[in-house]
Tab-separated table of C-alpha atoms and ligand atoms in Angstrom:
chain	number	residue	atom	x	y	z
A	4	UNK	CA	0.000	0.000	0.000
A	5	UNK	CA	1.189	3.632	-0.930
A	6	UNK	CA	1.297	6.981	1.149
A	7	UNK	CA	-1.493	8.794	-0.759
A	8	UNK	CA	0.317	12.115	-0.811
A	9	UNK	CA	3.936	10.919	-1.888
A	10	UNK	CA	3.755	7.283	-3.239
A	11	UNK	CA	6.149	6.135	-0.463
A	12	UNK	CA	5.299	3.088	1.380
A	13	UNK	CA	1.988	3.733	3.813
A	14	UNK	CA	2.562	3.056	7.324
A	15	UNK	CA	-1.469	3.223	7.574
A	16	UNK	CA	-4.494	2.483	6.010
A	17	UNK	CA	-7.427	4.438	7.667
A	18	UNK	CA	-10.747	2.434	5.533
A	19	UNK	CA	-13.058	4.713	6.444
A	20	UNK	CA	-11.623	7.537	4.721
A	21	UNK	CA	-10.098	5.968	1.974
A	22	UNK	CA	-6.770	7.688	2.811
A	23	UNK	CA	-3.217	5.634	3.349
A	24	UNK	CA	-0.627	7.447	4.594
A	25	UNK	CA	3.413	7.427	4.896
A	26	UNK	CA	5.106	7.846	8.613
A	27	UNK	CA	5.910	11.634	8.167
A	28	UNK	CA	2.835	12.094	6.450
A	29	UNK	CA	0.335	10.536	9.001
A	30	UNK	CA	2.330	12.537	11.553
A	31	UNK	CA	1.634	15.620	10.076
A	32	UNK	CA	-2.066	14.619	9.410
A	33	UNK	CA	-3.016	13.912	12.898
A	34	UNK	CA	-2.668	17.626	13.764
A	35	UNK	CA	-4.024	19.297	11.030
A	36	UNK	CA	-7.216	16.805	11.738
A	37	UNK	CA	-7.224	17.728	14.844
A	38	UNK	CA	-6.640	21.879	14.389
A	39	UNK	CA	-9.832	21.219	12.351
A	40	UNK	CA	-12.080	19.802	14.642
A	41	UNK	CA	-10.736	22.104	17.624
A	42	UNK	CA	-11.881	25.080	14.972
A	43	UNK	CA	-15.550	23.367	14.128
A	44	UNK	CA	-16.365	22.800	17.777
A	45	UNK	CA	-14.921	26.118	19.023
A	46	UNK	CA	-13.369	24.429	21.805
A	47	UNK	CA	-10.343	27.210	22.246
A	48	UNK	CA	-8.436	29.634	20.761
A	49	UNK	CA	-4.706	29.998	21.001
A	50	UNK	CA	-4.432	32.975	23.927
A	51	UNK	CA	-6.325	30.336	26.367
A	52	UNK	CA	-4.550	28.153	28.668
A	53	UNK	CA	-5.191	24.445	28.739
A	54	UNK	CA	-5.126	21.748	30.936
A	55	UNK	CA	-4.183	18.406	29.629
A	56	UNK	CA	-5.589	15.687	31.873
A	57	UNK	CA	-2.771	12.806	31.558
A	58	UNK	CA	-2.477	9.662	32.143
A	59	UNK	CA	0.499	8.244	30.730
A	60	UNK	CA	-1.757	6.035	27.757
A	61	UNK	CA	-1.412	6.471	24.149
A	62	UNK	CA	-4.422	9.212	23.800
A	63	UNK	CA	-4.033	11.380	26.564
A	64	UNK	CA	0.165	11.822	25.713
A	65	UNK	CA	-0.639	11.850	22.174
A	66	UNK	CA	-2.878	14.863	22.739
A	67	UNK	CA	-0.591	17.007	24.368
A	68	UNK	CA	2.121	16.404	22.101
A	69	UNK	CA	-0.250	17.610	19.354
A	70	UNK	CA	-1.475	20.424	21.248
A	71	UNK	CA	2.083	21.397	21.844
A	72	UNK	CA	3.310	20.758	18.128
A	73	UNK	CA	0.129	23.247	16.976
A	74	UNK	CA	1.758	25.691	19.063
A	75	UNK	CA	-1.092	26.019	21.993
A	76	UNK	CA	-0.232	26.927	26.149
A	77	UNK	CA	-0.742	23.360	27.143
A	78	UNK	CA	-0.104	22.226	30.840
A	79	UNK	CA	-0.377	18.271	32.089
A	80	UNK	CA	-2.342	17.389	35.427
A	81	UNK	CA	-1.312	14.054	36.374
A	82	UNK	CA	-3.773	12.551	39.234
A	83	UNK	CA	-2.090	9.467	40.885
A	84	UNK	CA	-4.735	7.205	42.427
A	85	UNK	CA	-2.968	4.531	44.168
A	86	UNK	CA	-3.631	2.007	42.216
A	87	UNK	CA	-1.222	-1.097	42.288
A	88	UNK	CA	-3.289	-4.426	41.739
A	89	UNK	CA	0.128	-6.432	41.667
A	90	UNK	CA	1.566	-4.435	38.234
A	91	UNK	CA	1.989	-1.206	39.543
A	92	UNK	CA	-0.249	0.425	36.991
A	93	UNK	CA	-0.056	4.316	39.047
A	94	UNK	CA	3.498	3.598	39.369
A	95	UNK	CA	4.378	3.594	35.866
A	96	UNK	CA	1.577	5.332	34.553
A	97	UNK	CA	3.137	8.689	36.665
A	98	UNK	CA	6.834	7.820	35.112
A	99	UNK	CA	5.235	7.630	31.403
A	100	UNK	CA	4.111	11.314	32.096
A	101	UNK	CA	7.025	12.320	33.947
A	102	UNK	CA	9.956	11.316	31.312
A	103	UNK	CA	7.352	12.781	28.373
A	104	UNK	CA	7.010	16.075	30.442
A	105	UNK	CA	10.870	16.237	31.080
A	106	UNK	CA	11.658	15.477	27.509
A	107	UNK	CA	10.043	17.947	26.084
A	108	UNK	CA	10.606	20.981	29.173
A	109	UNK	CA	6.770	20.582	29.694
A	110	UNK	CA	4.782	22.000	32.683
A	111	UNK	CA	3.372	18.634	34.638
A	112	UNK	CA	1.151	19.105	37.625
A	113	UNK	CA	0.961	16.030	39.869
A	114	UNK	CA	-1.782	15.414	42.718
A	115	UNK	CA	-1.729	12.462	44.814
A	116	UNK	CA	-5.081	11.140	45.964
A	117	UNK	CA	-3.478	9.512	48.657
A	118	UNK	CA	-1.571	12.393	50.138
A	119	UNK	CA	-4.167	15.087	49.536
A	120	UNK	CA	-7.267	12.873	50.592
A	121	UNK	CA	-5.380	10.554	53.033
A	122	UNK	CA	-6.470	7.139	51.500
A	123	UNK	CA	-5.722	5.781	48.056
A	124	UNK	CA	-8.772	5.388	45.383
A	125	UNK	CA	-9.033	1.854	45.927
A	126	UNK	CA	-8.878	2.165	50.072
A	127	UNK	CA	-11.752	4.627	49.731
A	128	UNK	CA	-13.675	2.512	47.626
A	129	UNK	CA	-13.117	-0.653	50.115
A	130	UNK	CA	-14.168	1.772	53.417
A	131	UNK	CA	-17.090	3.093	51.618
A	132	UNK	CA	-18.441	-0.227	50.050
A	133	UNK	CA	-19.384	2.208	47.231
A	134	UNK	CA	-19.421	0.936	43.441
A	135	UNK	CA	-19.923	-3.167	44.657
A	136	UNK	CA	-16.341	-4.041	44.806
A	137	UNK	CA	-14.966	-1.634	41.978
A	138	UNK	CA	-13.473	1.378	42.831
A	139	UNK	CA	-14.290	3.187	39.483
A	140	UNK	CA	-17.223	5.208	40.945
A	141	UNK	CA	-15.027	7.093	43.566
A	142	UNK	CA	-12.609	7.192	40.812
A	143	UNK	CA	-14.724	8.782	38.463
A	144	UNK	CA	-16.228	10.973	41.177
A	145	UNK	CA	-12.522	12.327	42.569
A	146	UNK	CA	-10.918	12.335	38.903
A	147	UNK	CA	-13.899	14.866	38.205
A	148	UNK	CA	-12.824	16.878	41.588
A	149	UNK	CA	-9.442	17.356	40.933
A	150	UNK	CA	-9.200	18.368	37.511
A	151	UNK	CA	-11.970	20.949	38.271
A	152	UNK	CA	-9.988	22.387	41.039
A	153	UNK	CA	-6.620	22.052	39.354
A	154	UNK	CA	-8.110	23.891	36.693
A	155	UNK	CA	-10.180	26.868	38.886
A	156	UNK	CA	-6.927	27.487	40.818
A	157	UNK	CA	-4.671	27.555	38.308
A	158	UNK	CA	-6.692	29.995	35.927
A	159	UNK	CA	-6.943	27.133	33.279
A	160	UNK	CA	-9.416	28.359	30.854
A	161	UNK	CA	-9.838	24.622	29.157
A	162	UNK	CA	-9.683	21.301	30.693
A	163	UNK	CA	-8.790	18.611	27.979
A	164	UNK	CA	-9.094	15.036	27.658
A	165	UNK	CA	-7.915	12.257	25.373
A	166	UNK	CA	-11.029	10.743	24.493
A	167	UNK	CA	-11.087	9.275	21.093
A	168	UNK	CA	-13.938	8.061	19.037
A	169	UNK	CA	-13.958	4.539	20.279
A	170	UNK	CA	-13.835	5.832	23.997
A	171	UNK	CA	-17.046	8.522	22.167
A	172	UNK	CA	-19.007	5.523	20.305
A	173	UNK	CA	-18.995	3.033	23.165
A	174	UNK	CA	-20.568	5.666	25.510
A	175	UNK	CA	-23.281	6.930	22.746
A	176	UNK	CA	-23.840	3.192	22.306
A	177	UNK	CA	-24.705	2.373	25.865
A	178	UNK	CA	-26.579	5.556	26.724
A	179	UNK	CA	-28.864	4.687	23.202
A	180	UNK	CA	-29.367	1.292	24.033
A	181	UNK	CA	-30.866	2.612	27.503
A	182	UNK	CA	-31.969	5.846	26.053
A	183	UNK	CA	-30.643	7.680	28.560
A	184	UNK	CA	-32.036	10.806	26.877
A	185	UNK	CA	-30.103	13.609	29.764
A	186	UNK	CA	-26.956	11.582	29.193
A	187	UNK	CA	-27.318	12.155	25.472
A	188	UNK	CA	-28.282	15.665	25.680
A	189	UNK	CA	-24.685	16.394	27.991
A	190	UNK	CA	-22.706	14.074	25.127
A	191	UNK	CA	-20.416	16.657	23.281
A	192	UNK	CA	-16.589	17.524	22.141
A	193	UNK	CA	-17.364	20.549	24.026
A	194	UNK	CA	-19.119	21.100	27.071
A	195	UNK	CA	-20.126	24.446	28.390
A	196	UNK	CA	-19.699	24.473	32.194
A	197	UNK	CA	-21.057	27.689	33.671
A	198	UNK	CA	-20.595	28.108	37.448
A	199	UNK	CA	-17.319	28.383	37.133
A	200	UNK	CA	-15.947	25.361	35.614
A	201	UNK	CA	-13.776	25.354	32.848
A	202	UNK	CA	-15.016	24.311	29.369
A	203	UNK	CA	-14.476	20.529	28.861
A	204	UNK	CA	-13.019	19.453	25.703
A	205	UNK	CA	-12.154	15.902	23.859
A	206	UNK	CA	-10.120	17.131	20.841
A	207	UNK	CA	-9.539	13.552	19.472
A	208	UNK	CA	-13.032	12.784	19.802
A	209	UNK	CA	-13.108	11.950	16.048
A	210	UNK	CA	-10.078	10.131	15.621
A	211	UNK	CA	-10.454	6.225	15.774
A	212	UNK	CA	-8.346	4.346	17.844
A	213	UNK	CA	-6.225	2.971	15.725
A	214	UNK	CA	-5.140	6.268	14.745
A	215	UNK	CA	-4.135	7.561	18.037
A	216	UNK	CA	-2.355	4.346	18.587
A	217	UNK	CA	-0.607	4.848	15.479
A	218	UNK	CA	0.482	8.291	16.284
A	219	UNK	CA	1.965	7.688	18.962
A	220	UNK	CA	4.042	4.541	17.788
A	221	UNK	CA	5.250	6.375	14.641
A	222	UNK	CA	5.916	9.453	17.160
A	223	UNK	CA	8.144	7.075	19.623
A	224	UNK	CA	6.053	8.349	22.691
A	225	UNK	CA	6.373	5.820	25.350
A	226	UNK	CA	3.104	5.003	26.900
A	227	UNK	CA	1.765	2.835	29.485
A	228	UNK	CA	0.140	0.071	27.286
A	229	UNK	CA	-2.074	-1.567	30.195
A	230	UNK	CA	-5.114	-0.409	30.622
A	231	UNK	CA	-6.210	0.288	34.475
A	232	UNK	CA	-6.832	-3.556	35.756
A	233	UNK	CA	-10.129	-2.363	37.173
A	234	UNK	CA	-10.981	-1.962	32.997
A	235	UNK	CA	-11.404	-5.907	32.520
A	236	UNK	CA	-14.915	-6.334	32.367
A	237	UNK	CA	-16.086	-3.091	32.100
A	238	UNK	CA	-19.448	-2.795	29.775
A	239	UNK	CA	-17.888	-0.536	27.881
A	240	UNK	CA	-14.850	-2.453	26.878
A	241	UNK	CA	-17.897	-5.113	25.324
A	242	UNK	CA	-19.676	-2.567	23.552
A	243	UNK	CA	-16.237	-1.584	22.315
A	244	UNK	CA	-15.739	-5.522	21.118
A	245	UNK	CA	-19.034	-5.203	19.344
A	246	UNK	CA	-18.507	-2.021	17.580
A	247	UNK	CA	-14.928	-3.159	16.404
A	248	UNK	CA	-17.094	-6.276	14.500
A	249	UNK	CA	-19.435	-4.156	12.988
A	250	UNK	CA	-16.769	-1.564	12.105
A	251	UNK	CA	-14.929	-4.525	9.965
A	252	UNK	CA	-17.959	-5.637	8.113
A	253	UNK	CA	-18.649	-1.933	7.540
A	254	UNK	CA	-15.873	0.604	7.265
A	255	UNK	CA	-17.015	3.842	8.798
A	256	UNK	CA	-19.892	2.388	10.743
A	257	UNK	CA	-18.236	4.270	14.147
A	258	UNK	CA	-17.756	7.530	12.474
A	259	UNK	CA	-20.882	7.766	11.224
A	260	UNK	CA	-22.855	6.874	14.157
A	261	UNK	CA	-20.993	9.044	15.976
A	262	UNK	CA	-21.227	12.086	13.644
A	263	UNK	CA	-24.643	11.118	12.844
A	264	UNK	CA	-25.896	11.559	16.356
A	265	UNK	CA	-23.984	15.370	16.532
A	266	UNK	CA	-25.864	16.740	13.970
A	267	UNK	CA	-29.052	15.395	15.417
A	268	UNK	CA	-27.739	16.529	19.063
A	269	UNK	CA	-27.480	19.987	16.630
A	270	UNK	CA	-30.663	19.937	15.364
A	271	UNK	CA	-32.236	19.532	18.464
A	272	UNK	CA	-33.203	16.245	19.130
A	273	UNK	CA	-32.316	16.104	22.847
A	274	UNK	CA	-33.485	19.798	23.742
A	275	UNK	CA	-35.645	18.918	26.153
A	276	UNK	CA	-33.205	16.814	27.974
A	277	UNK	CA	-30.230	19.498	28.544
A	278	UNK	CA	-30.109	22.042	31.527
A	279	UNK	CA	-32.169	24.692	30.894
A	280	UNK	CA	-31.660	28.298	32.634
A	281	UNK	CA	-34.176	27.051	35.259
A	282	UNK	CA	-31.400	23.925	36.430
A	283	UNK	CA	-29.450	26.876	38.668
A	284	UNK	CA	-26.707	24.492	40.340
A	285	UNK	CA	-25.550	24.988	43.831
A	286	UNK	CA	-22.249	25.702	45.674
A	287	UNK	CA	-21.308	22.811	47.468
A	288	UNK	CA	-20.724	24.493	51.154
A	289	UNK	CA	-17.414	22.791	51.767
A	290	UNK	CA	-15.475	23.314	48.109
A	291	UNK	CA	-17.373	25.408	46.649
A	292	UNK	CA	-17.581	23.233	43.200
A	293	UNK	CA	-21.192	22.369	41.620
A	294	UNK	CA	-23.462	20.739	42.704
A	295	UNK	CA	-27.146	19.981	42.036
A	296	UNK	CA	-28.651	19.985	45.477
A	297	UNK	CA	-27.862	22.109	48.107
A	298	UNK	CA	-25.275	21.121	50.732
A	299	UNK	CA	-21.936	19.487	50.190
A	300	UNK	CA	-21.694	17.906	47.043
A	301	UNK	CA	-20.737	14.338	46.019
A	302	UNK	CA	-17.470	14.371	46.569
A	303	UNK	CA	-16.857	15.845	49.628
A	304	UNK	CA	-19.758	13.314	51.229
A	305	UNK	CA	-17.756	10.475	49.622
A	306	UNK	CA	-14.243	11.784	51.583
A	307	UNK	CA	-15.856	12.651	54.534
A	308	UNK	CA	-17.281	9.498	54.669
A	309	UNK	CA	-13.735	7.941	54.321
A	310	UNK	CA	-12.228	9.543	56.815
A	311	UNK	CA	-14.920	8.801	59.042
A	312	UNK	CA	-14.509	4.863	58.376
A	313	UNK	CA	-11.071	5.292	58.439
A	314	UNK	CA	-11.367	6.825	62.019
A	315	UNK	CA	-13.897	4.010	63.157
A	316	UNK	CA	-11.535	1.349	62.385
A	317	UNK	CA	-8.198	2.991	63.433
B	420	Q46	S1	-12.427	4.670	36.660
B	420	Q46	FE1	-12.048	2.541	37.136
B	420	Q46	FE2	-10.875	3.999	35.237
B	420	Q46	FE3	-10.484	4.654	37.767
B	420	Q46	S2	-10.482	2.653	38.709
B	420	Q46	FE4	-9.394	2.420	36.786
B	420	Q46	S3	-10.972	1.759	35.369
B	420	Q46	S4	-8.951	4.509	36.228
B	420	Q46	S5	-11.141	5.331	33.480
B	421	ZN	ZN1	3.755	10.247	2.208
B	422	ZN	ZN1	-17.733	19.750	47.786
């Protein structure tokens, strides 16, 4: 197979778009894909500051080295959340981020849960029997904390994640097949926080993959090939399995769906189902974040909780 562009030998051979493409030419695709969609979404313009949430996999590095490359102010937020499961997944995730930050003279911000909470992610989610036996809800929950905060206090204007169209598909897949209709409506490369929050974007929400992957082999970005162990199992990783099969019977099926359902999200379809002006959120009265009923919000009920338990059974 031959590099569209130059007729040298293609490196990759993206189906869907009917487009193979040489090393040095996929590498300089990637970005220019990516300056696109950051333009149609209006997710940020180059005076902002961003904030990168890492995690030392393929996506999340290969974002901010193509944020970087296209010349924007982009900062890393590494969250460590204890989590060892006999392969030392935080361990290494942290060094993955750590040698690309170094390498490159990047800014890397790096927040223990442990040390700034006082109990790892997977202690709190044992003391709080929250989640039945997986510690992703807490996970989710504190992730969702910290980056907020990280990005309020340090005056990021943009918090951005590495989500790529598979991660995009297999949650549009599971929120359709319950019709989770608010879900749907909140779905978006960009989401518009008021309150205070900083805009949430996925700027690699329409690349597959296989793509990202690619990117960052070709690039030589080391990255933390295991996936959290707490992963195995997940629903989503099956819905992923089922959308790769129909995606090889059917080129493009991913894409499309997921494209598909933007311009309906556009048009309207889930109006009813977004916040309206009426939906005023709260201040939680211990952090001052969100929330949507009055008090302390999830997060700090979850922690103080913790520390409760963690008091009972000193
Ligand atoms: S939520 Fe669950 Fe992930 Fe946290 S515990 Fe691991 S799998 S990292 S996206
Ligand atoms: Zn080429
Ligand atoms: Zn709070």
């Amino acid at each position: 197979m031959k590099c569209r562009k130059c007729s040298n030998k293609a490196v990759i051979n993206m189906r869907h778009h009917k487009l193979a493409l040489c090393g040095p030419h996929f590498l300089d695709w990637i970005p220019d894909q990516t300056q696109r969609f950051i333009e149609k979404y209006r997710m940020f313009s180059p005076d902002e500051k961003i904030l990168v949430a890492v995690s030392g996999g393929k996506d999340s590095l290969g974002l901010w080295d193509v944020l970087t490359r296209l010349g924007y102010q982009a900062d890393g937020l590494y969250i460590g959340l204890g989590i060892d499961a006999g392969s030392g997944y935080s361990a290494e995730s942290q060094r993955m981020c750590e040698i690309f930050a170094e390498s490159r003279g990047l800014e890397l911000i790096k927040i223990d849960v442990a040390n700034v909470e006082g109990a790892s992610i997977p202690q709190a989610a044992s003391l709080t029997h929250r989640g039945r036996g997986k510690p992703c809800s807490v996970c989710g929950l504190t992730k969702r904390h910290i980056m907020n905060r990280v990005a309020r206090d340090g005056g990021y204007d943009v918090l951005a994640t590495g989500h790529n169209l598979d991660d995009e598909v297999a949650v549009l897949f599971g929120n359709t097949l319950n019709w989770a209709a608010g879900y749907l409506a909140r779905q978006s490369p960009v989401l518009e926080f008021k309150d205070g929050l900083a805009r949430k974007v996925k700027p690699f929400c329409r690349l597959y993959e296989r793509e990202t992957a690619a990117y960052a082999l070709v690039r030589g970005i080391e990255y933390i090939y295991e996936e959290c162990p707490y992963a195995v199992g997940a629903t989503s990783i099956y819905y992923k399995e089922t959308l790769n099969r129909m995606e090889a019977d059917r080129p493009g099926t991913k894409l499309s769906f997921y494209l598909a359902f933007l311009r309906a999200r556009e048009e309207g379809l889930f109006a009813a189902n977004s916040y309206g002006a009426g939906d005023a959120l709260h201040s939680c009265i211990k952090c001052g974040q969100p929330t949507s009923a009055p008090g302390q919000c999830a997060f700090c009920r979850t922690w103080d909780s913790v520390r409760q338990r963690q008091l009972v059974s000193a």
